[in-house]
Amino acid sequence: EPEVTQTPSHQVTQMGQEVILRCVPISNHLYFYWYRQILGQKVEFLVSFYNNEISEKSEIFDDQFSVERPDGSNFTLKIRSTKLEDSAMYFCASKGDTEAFFGQGTRLTVV
Amino acid sequence: EDQVTQSPEALRLQEGESSSLNCSYTVSGLRGLFWYRQDPGKGPEFLFTLYSAGEEKEKERLKATLTKKESFLHITAPKPEDSATYLCAVQVPQGGANNLFFGTGTRLTVIP
């Protein structure tokens, strides 16, 4: 069964450092997303990506965040200068015609 | 302003004790309502999509229903492996055509 793959599963970084979270969406899907979930809180939408450009972004997705689909298969989320409050689970999702499928997440810990 | 509210926050059931989880929404122009299951430390796992009032979907011990204001996830004769957090999410026009807005979930524990 096709699945969304995320790497790494856990990333620890120092405050102020850049991190790149990677995702391989399901191959025939056209819509790609990043969501985050702070421990004990709801899953929150960050950004959606379609046709090689951002289609929607939330208030959370400020200038410190960027997304890229560099090679037609990977989909990345970059945080330029991490803050303590960026610590969360980050989920990538991809969607074909109907429902979105989520990856297992990257746990980002900023220290 | 919360668009999706789930209740109860937590639910403990004995194995075999059927119950229902509620998801109420305050959006207009609902494009779709989604149920996901989330295990600790894992990503949401898709269960059902509902698009219009009166629609029902069923899978094993789970059945999802939709009205104009809320959705229910009915769990019949649950087993311990049904223990998880169940998330409800909506697609709304003003939030972008395909983005999901999640509730806080119901944490279900099924006791053997």
Coordinates of N, CA and C in Angstrom, one line a residue:
Chain A
E1 N 0.9 -1.2 0.0 CA 0.0 0.0 0.0 C 0.9 1.2 0.0
P2 N 0.6 2.2 -0.9 CA 1.4 3.4 -0.9 C 1.4 4.2 0.4
E3 N 2.5 4.8 0.7 CA 2.5 5.6 2.0 C 3.4 6.8 1.8
V4 N 3.1 7.8 2.7 CA 3.9 9.0 2.8 C 5.1 8.7 3.8
T5 N 6.3 9.0 3.3 CA 7.5 8.7 4.1 C 8.1 10.0 4.6
Q6 N 8.5 10.0 5.9 CA 9.1 11.2 6.4 C 10.4 10.9 7.1
T7 N 11.4 11.7 6.8 CA 12.7 11.6 7.5 C 13.3 12.9 8.0
P8 N 14.0 13.0 9.1 CA 14.2 11.9 10.0 C 13.0 11.7 10.9
S9 N 12.9 10.7 11.7 CA 11.8 10.5 12.6 C 12.0 11.4 13.8
H10 N 13.2 11.7 14.2 CA 13.4 12.6 15.3 C 14.6 13.5 15.0
Q11 N 14.5 14.8 15.2 CA 15.6 15.7 15.0 C 15.7 16.6 16.2
V12 N 16.9 16.7 16.7 CA 17.2 17.6 17.8 C 18.1 18.7 17.3
T13 N 17.8 19.9 17.5 CA 18.6 21.0 17.0 C 18.7 22.1 18.0
Q14 N 19.8 22.9 17.9 CA 19.9 24.0 18.8 C 19.1 25.2 18.3
M15 N 18.6 26.0 19.2 CA 17.9 27.2 18.9 C 18.8 28.1 17.9
G16 N 18.1 28.6 16.9 CA 18.8 29.4 15.9 C 19.4 28.7 14.7
Q17 N 19.4 27.4 14.8 CA 19.9 26.6 13.7 C 18.8 26.3 12.7
E18 N 19.2 26.0 11.4 CA 18.3 25.7 10.4 C 18.1 24.2 10.4
V19 N 16.8 23.8 10.1 CA 16.5 22.4 9.9 C 15.7 22.2 8.6
I20 N 15.9 21.0 8.1 CA 15.1 20.6 6.9 C 14.5 19.3 7.2
L21 N 13.2 19.3 7.1 CA 12.4 18.1 7.2 C 12.0 17.6 5.9
R22 N 12.1 16.3 5.7 CA 11.9 15.7 4.4 C 10.8 14.8 4.3
C23 N 10.1 14.7 3.1 CA 8.9 13.9 2.9 C 9.0 13.4 1.5
V24 N 8.5 12.1 1.4 CA 8.3 11.6 0.0 C 6.8 11.3 0.0
P25 N 6.0 12.1 -0.8 CA 4.6 11.9 -0.9 C 4.3 10.6 -1.7
I26 N 3.0 10.3 -1.7 CA 2.5 9.2 -2.6 C 2.7 9.6 -4.0
S27 N 3.2 8.8 -4.9 CA 3.7 9.2 -6.2 C 2.7 9.8 -7.1
N28 N 1.5 9.4 -7.1 CA 0.6 10.1 -8.1 C -0.3 11.2 -7.5
H29 N 0.1 11.6 -6.3 CA -0.7 12.7 -5.7 C -0.2 14.0 -6.1
L30 N -1.1 15.0 -6.1 CA -0.8 16.3 -6.6 C -0.7 17.4 -5.6
Y31 N -1.4 17.2 -4.4 CA -1.5 18.2 -3.4 C -0.6 17.7 -2.2
F32 N 0.2 18.6 -1.7 CA 1.1 18.3 -0.6 C 0.9 19.3 0.5
Y33 N 1.1 18.8 1.7 CA 0.8 19.7 2.9 C 1.9 19.4 4.0
W34 N 2.1 20.4 4.8 CA 2.7 20.3 6.1 C 1.8 20.7 7.2
Y35 N 1.7 19.9 8.3 CA 1.0 20.2 9.5 C 1.9 20.0 10.6
R36 N 1.6 20.7 11.7 CA 2.3 20.4 12.9 C 1.4 20.1 14.1
Q37 N 2.0 19.5 15.1 CA 1.2 19.2 16.3 C 2.1 19.3 17.5
I38 N 1.9 20.4 18.3 CA 2.6 20.6 19.5 C 2.0 19.6 20.5
L39 N 2.9 19.1 21.4 CA 2.5 18.1 22.3 C 1.2 18.4 23.1
G40 N 0.2 17.5 23.0 CA -1.0 17.7 23.7 C -2.0 18.6 23.0
Q41 N -1.6 19.2 21.8 CA -2.5 20.1 21.2 C -3.0 19.5 19.8
K42 N -3.8 20.3 19.2 CA -4.4 19.8 17.9 C -3.5 19.9 16.8
V43 N -3.8 19.1 15.7 CA -3.0 19.1 14.5 C -3.3 20.5 13.8
E44 N -2.3 21.2 13.4 CA -2.5 22.5 12.8 C -2.0 22.6 11.4
F45 N -2.7 23.2 10.5 CA -2.3 23.4 9.1 C -1.2 24.4 9.1
L46 N -0.2 24.1 8.3 CA 0.9 25.1 8.0 C 0.8 25.6 6.6
V47 N 0.9 24.7 5.6 CA 1.0 25.1 4.2 C 0.5 24.0 3.3
S48 N 0.0 24.5 2.2 CA -0.3 23.5 1.1 C 0.4 23.9 -0.2
F49 N 0.7 22.9 -1.0 CA 1.6 23.1 -2.2 C 0.9 22.4 -3.3
Y50 N 0.8 23.1 -4.4 CA 0.2 22.4 -5.6 C 0.8 23.1 -6.9
N51 N 1.1 22.2 -7.8 CA 1.6 22.7 -9.1 C 2.9 23.6 -8.9
N52 N 3.7 23.0 -8.0 CA 5.0 23.6 -7.7 C 5.0 25.0 -7.1
E53 N 3.9 25.3 -6.4 CA 3.9 26.6 -5.7 C 3.0 26.5 -4.5
I54 N 3.2 27.4 -3.5 CA 2.3 27.4 -2.3 C 0.9 27.9 -2.7
S55 N -0.1 27.1 -2.3 CA -1.5 27.5 -2.6 C -2.1 28.1 -1.4
E56 N -1.8 27.7 -0.2 CA -2.3 28.3 1.0 C -1.3 28.2 2.1
K57 N -1.3 29.2 3.0 CA -0.5 29.1 4.2 C -1.2 29.7 5.4
S58 N -0.9 29.2 6.6 CA -1.5 29.7 7.8 C -0.6 30.8 8.4
E59 N -1.2 31.4 9.4 CA -0.4 32.5 10.1 C 0.9 31.9 10.7
I60 N 0.9 30.6 11.0 CA 2.1 30.0 11.6 C 3.2 30.1 10.7
F61 N 2.9 29.9 9.4 CA 3.9 29.8 8.3 C 4.5 31.2 8.0
D62 N 5.4 31.6 8.8 CA 6.0 33.0 8.6 C 7.2 32.9 7.8
D63 N 8.0 34.0 7.7 CA 9.2 34.0 6.8 C 10.3 33.1 7.2
Q64 N 10.2 32.5 8.4 CA 11.2 31.5 8.8 C 11.0 30.2 8.2
F65 N 9.8 30.0 7.6 CA 9.5 28.7 7.0 C 9.5 28.8 5.5
S66 N 9.9 27.7 4.8 CA 9.8 27.6 3.4 C 9.6 26.1 3.0
V67 N 9.0 26.0 1.9 CA 8.8 24.6 1.3 C 9.4 24.5 -0.1
E68 N 9.7 23.3 -0.4 CA 10.3 23.1 -1.8 C 10.0 21.7 -2.2
R69 N 9.9 21.5 -3.5 CA 9.8 20.2 -4.1 C 11.0 20.1 -5.1
P70 N 12.2 19.8 -4.6 CA 13.4 20.0 -5.4 C 13.5 19.1 -6.6
D71 N 13.0 17.9 -6.5 CA 13.4 16.9 -7.6 C 12.2 16.1 -8.1
G72 N 11.0 16.5 -7.8 CA 9.8 15.8 -8.3 C 9.3 14.7 -7.4
S73 N 10.1 14.3 -6.4 CA 9.6 13.3 -5.5 C 9.7 13.7 -4.1
N74 N 10.7 14.4 -3.7 CA 10.8 14.9 -2.3 C 10.1 16.2 -2.1
F75 N 9.6 16.4 -0.9 CA 8.9 17.6 -0.5 C 9.5 18.0 0.8
T76 N 10.1 19.2 0.9 CA 10.8 19.6 2.1 C 10.2 20.8 2.8
L77 N 10.4 20.8 4.1 CA 10.0 22.0 5.0 C 11.3 22.4 5.6
K78 N 11.6 23.7 5.4 CA 12.8 24.3 6.0 C 12.4 25.3 7.0
I79 N 13.0 25.2 8.2 CA 12.9 26.3 9.2 C 14.3 26.9 9.3
R80 N 14.3 28.2 9.0 CA 15.7 28.9 8.9 C 16.4 29.1 10.2
S81 N 15.7 29.5 11.2 CA 16.3 29.9 12.5 C 15.3 29.4 13.6
T82 N 15.5 28.2 14.0 CA 14.6 27.5 14.9 C 14.4 28.2 16.3
K83 N 13.2 28.2 16.8 CA 12.9 28.8 18.1 C 12.4 27.6 19.0
L84 N 12.5 27.8 20.3 CA 12.0 26.8 21.2 C 10.6 26.4 20.9
E85 N 9.8 27.4 20.5 CA 8.4 27.1 20.3 C 8.1 26.3 19.0
D86 N 9.1 26.1 18.2 CA 9.0 25.3 17.0 C 9.0 23.8 17.3
S87 N 9.3 23.4 18.6 CA 9.3 22.0 19.0 C 7.9 21.4 18.8
A88 N 7.8 20.4 18.0 CA 6.5 19.8 17.7 C 6.7 18.6 16.9
M89 N 5.7 17.9 16.6 CA 5.6 16.8 15.6 C 5.2 17.5 14.3
Y90 N 6.0 17.3 13.2 CA 5.6 17.8 11.9 C 5.2 16.7 11.0
F91 N 4.0 16.9 10.4 CA 3.5 15.8 9.6 C 3.4 16.3 8.1
C92 N 3.8 15.5 7.2 CA 3.6 15.8 5.8 C 2.4 15.0 5.4
A93 N 1.7 15.5 4.4 CA 0.5 14.8 3.9 C 0.4 15.0 2.4
S94 N -0.1 14.0 1.7 CA -0.4 14.2 0.3 C -1.8 13.7 0.0
K95 N -2.3 14.3 -1.1 CA -3.7 14.0 -1.5 C -3.8 13.9 -3.0
G96 N -4.7 12.9 -3.3 CA -5.0 12.7 -4.7 C -6.4 13.4 -5.0
D97 N -7.4 12.5 -5.3 CA -8.7 13.1 -5.6 C -9.5 13.4 -4.3
T98 N -9.3 12.6 -3.3 CA -10.2 12.7 -2.1 C -9.5 13.0 -0.8
E99 N -9.1 11.9 -0.1 CA -8.6 12.2 1.2 C -7.1 12.4 1.2
A100 N -6.6 13.0 2.3 CA -5.2 13.2 2.5 C -4.6 12.1 3.4
F101 N -3.4 11.6 3.0 CA -2.7 10.6 3.7 C -1.5 11.2 4.4
F102 N -1.3 10.9 5.7 CA -0.3 11.5 6.5 C 0.9 10.5 6.6
G103 N 2.1 11.1 6.8 CA 3.3 10.4 7.1 C 3.3 10.2 8.6
Q104 N 4.3 9.5 9.1 CA 4.4 9.2 10.5 C 5.0 10.3 11.3
G105 N 5.5 11.3 10.7 CA 5.9 12.5 11.4 C 7.4 12.6 11.7
T106 N 7.9 13.8 11.9 CA 9.2 14.1 12.4 C 9.0 14.8 13.7
R107 N 9.6 14.3 14.8 CA 9.6 15.0 16.0 C 10.7 15.9 16.1
L108 N 10.5 17.2 16.1 CA 11.5 18.2 16.2 C 11.6 18.7 17.6
T109 N 12.8 18.7 18.1 CA 13.1 19.2 19.5 C 14.1 20.3 19.4
V110 N 13.8 21.5 19.8 CA 14.7 22.6 19.7 C 15.2 22.9 21.2
V111 N 16.5 22.9 21.3 CA 17.0 23.0 22.7 C 17.9 24.3 22.8
Chain B
E1 N -11.7 31.5 16.6 CA -13.0 30.9 16.7 C -12.9 29.4 16.3
D2 N -13.2 28.5 17.2 CA -13.1 27.1 16.9 C -14.1 26.7 15.8
Q3 N -13.7 26.0 14.8 CA -14.6 25.5 13.8 C -15.0 24.1 14.1
V4 N -14.2 23.3 14.8 CA -14.5 21.9 15.1 C -14.3 21.7 16.6
T5 N -15.3 21.1 17.2 CA -15.3 20.7 18.6 C -15.6 19.3 18.8
Q6 N -14.7 18.6 19.5 CA -14.9 17.1 19.7 C -15.2 16.9 21.1
S7 N -16.1 15.9 21.4 CA -16.4 15.5 22.7 C -16.7 14.0 22.8
P8 N -16.5 13.3 23.9 CA -15.7 13.9 25.0 C -14.3 14.0 24.7
E9 N -13.5 14.6 25.6 CA -12.0 14.7 25.4 C -11.4 13.3 25.6
A10 N -11.9 12.6 26.5 CA -11.4 11.2 26.8 C -12.6 10.3 27.1
L11 N -12.4 9.1 26.8 CA -13.5 8.1 27.0 C -12.9 6.7 27.3
R12 N -13.3 6.2 28.4 CA -12.9 4.8 28.8 C -14.0 3.8 28.6
L13 N -13.8 2.8 27.9 CA -14.9 1.8 27.7 C -14.4 0.4 28.1
Q14 N -15.3 -0.4 28.5 CA -14.9 -1.8 28.7 C -15.0 -2.5 27.3
E15 N -14.2 -3.5 27.1 CA -14.3 -4.2 25.9 C -15.7 -4.7 25.6
G16 N -16.2 -4.4 24.4 CA -17.6 -4.8 24.1 C -18.6 -3.7 24.4
E17 N -18.2 -2.7 25.1 CA -19.2 -1.6 25.5 C -19.3 -0.6 24.4
S18 N -20.3 -0.5 23.6 CA -20.5 0.4 22.5 C -20.7 1.8 22.9
S19 N -20.2 2.8 22.1 CA -20.4 4.2 22.4 C -20.3 5.0 21.2
S20 N -20.4 6.3 21.3 CA -20.3 7.2 20.2 C -19.4 8.4 20.6
L21 N -18.6 8.9 19.6 CA -17.8 10.1 19.7 C -18.5 11.2 18.9
N22 N -18.4 12.4 19.4 CA -19.1 13.5 18.7 C -18.1 14.5 18.1
C23 N -18.5 15.0 16.9 CA -17.7 16.1 16.3 C -18.7 17.2 15.8
S24 N -18.7 18.3 16.4 CA -19.7 19.4 16.0 C -18.9 20.4 15.3
Y25 N -19.4 21.0 14.2 CA -18.7 22.0 13.5 C -19.6 23.2 13.2
T26 N -18.9 24.4 13.1 CA -19.7 25.7 13.0 C -19.2 26.4 11.7
V27 N -19.1 25.6 10.6 CA -18.7 26.2 9.4 C -19.9 26.1 8.4
S28 N -19.8 27.0 7.4 CA -20.8 27.0 6.3 C -20.1 26.5 5.1
G29 N -20.8 25.9 4.2 CA -20.2 25.4 3.0 C -19.2 24.3 3.2
L30 N -19.6 23.4 4.1 CA -18.7 22.3 4.4 C -18.4 21.5 3.1
R31 N -17.1 21.3 2.8 CA -16.7 20.6 1.6 C -16.5 19.1 1.9
G32 N -16.2 18.8 3.2 CA -16.0 17.4 3.6 C -15.6 17.3 5.1
L33 N -16.0 16.2 5.7 CA -15.7 16.0 7.1 C -15.0 14.7 7.1
F34 N -13.8 14.7 7.8 CA -12.9 13.5 7.8 C -12.7 13.0 9.2
W35 N -12.7 11.7 9.3 CA -12.3 11.1 10.6 C -10.9 10.4 10.4
Y36 N -10.1 10.6 11.4 CA -8.7 10.0 11.4 C -8.5 9.3 12.7
R37 N -7.7 8.3 12.8 CA -7.3 7.7 14.0 C -5.8 8.0 14.2
Q38 N -5.4 8.4 15.4 CA -4.0 8.7 15.7 C -3.5 7.9 16.9
D39 N -2.5 7.1 16.7 CA -1.9 6.4 17.8 C -0.7 7.2 18.3
P40 N -0.3 7.0 19.6 CA 0.7 7.9 20.2 C 2.0 8.0 19.3
G41 N 2.4 9.2 19.1 CA 3.7 9.3 18.3 C 3.6 9.0 16.9
K42 N 2.4 8.8 16.3 CA 2.2 8.5 14.9 C 1.4 9.5 14.2
G43 N 1.4 9.4 12.9 CA 0.6 10.3 12.1 C -0.9 9.9 12.0
P44 N -1.7 10.8 11.7 CA -3.2 10.5 11.6 C -3.4 9.5 10.5
E45 N -4.2 8.5 10.7 CA -4.5 7.4 9.8 C -6.0 7.6 9.3
F46 N -6.1 7.7 8.0 CA -7.5 8.0 7.5 C -8.4 6.9 7.7
L47 N -9.7 7.3 8.1 CA -10.8 6.4 8.4 C -11.9 6.6 7.4
F48 N -12.5 7.8 7.4 CA -13.7 8.1 6.6 C -13.7 9.5 6.1
T49 N -14.4 9.7 5.0 CA -14.8 11.0 4.5 C -16.3 11.0 4.3
L50 N -16.9 12.1 4.8 CA -18.4 12.3 4.7 C -18.6 13.7 4.0
Y51 N -19.5 13.7 3.0 CA -19.6 15.0 2.3 C -21.0 15.6 2.5
S52 N -22.0 14.9 2.8 CA -23.4 15.5 2.8 C -24.2 14.9 4.0
A53 N -25.1 15.7 4.5 CA -25.9 15.3 5.6 C -26.7 14.0 5.3
G54 N -26.7 13.1 6.2 CA -27.4 11.8 5.9 C -26.5 10.7 5.5
E55 N -25.3 11.1 5.1 CA -24.3 10.1 4.6 C -23.8 9.3 5.8
E56 N -23.5 8.0 5.6 CA -23.0 7.1 6.5 C -21.9 6.3 5.9
K57 N -20.8 6.0 6.6 CA -19.8 5.2 6.2 C -19.4 4.2 7.3
E58 N -19.1 3.0 6.9 CA -18.8 1.9 7.9 C -17.6 1.1 7.6
K59 N -16.8 0.8 8.6 CA -15.6 0.0 8.5 C -15.4 -0.8 9.7
E60 N -15.5 -2.1 9.7 CA -15.4 -3.0 10.8 C -16.3 -2.5 11.9
R61 N -15.7 -2.2 13.1 CA -16.5 -1.8 14.2 C -16.9 -0.3 14.3
L62 N -16.5 0.4 13.3 CA -16.7 1.8 13.2 C -17.8 2.2 12.2
K63 N -18.6 3.2 12.6 CA -19.5 3.8 11.6 C -19.6 5.3 11.9
A64 N -19.5 6.0 10.8 CA -19.5 7.5 10.9 C -20.8 8.0 10.2
T65 N -21.4 9.0 10.8 CA -22.6 9.6 10.3 C -22.4 11.1 10.3
L66 N -23.2 11.8 9.5 CA -23.1 13.2 9.3 C -24.5 13.9 9.3
T67 N -24.6 15.0 10.1 CA -25.8 15.8 10.0 C -25.3 17.2 9.5
K68 N -26.2 18.2 9.5 CA -25.8 19.5 9.1 C -24.9 20.2 10.1
K69 N -24.9 19.7 11.4 CA -24.2 20.4 12.4 C -23.1 19.5 13.1
E70 N -23.2 18.2 12.9 CA -22.3 17.3 13.6 C -22.1 16.0 13.0
S71 N -21.1 15.3 13.4 CA -20.8 14.0 13.0 C -20.6 13.1 14.2
F72 N -21.0 11.8 14.0 CA -20.8 10.9 15.1 C -19.9 9.7 14.6
L73 N -19.0 9.3 15.4 CA -18.3 8.1 15.2 C -18.8 7.0 16.2
H74 N -19.5 6.1 15.7 CA -20.1 5.0 16.5 C -19.1 3.8 16.6
I75 N -18.8 3.4 17.8 CA -17.9 2.2 17.9 C -18.7 1.1 18.6
T76 N -18.9 0.0 17.8 CA -19.7 -1.1 18.2 C -18.8 -2.2 18.8
A77 N -19.0 -2.7 20.0 CA -18.3 -3.8 20.6 C -16.8 -3.6 20.5
P78 N -16.2 -2.4 21.0 CA -14.8 -2.1 20.8 C -13.9 -3.2 21.5
K79 N -12.7 -3.2 20.9 CA -11.6 -4.1 21.4 C -10.5 -3.2 21.9
P80 N -9.6 -3.8 22.7 CA -8.5 -3.0 23.2 C -7.7 -2.3 22.0
E81 N -7.6 -3.0 20.9 CA -6.8 -2.4 19.8 C -7.5 -1.2 19.1
D82 N -8.7 -0.9 19.5 CA -9.3 0.3 19.1 C -8.9 1.5 19.9
S83 N -8.1 1.3 20.9 CA -7.6 2.4 21.8 C -6.7 3.3 20.9
A84 N -7.1 4.6 20.9 CA -6.4 5.6 20.1 C -7.0 6.9 20.3
T85 N -6.5 8.0 19.7 CA -7.2 9.3 19.6 C -7.8 9.4 18.3
Y86 N -9.1 9.7 18.3 CA -9.9 9.8 17.1 C -10.1 11.3 16.8
L87 N -9.6 11.7 15.6 CA -9.6 13.1 15.2 C -10.7 13.4 14.1
C88 N -11.3 14.5 14.2 CA -12.3 14.9 13.2 C -11.7 16.2 12.6
A89 N -11.8 16.3 11.3 CA -11.3 17.5 10.5 C -12.3 17.9 9.5
V90 N -12.3 19.2 9.1 CA -13.2 19.7 8.1 C -12.4 20.4 7.0
Q91 N -13.0 20.4 5.9 CA -12.5 21.2 4.7 C -13.5 22.3 4.5
V92 N -13.0 23.5 4.5 CA -13.9 24.7 4.4 C -13.4 25.5 3.2
P93 N -14.4 26.2 2.5 CA -13.9 27.0 1.4 C -13.0 28.1 1.8
Q94 N -13.3 28.8 2.9 CA -12.5 30.0 3.2 C -11.1 29.7 3.7
G95 N -10.8 28.4 4.0 CA -9.5 28.0 4.5 C -8.6 27.5 3.4
G96 N -9.1 27.6 2.2 CA -8.3 27.0 1.1 C -9.0 25.7 0.7
A97 N -8.9 25.4 -0.6 CA -9.8 24.4 -1.2 C -9.6 23.0 -0.5
N98 N -8.4 22.8 -0.1 CA -8.1 21.4 0.3 C -7.5 21.2 1.7
N99 N -7.4 22.3 2.4 CA -6.8 22.2 3.7 C -7.7 21.6 4.8
L100 N -7.2 21.0 5.8 CA -8.0 20.4 6.8 C -7.8 21.2 8.1
F101 N -8.9 21.4 8.8 CA -8.9 22.0 10.2 C -9.4 21.0 11.2
F102 N -8.5 20.6 12.1 CA -8.7 19.5 13.0 C -9.4 20.0 14.3
G103 N -10.1 19.1 14.9 CA -10.5 19.2 16.3 C -9.4 18.7 17.2
T104 N -9.6 18.8 18.5 CA -8.6 18.4 19.5 C -8.6 16.9 19.7
G105 N -9.6 16.2 19.2 CA -9.6 14.7 19.3 C -10.3 14.2 20.6
T106 N -10.7 12.9 20.5 CA -11.2 12.1 21.6 C -10.2 11.0 21.8
R107 N -9.7 10.9 23.1 CA -8.8 9.8 23.4 C -9.6 8.7 24.0
L108 N -9.6 7.6 23.2 CA -10.4 6.4 23.6 C -9.5 5.4 24.2
T109 N -9.9 4.8 25.3 CA -9.2 3.7 25.9 C -10.2 2.6 26.1
V110 N -9.9 1.4 25.6 CA -10.7 0.3 25.7 C -10.1 -0.7 26.6
I111 N -10.7 -1.0 27.7 CA -10.1 -1.9 28.8 C -10.6 -3.3 28.6
P112 N -9.6 -4.2 28.6 CA -9.9 -5.7 28.4 C -10.9 -6.2 29.5

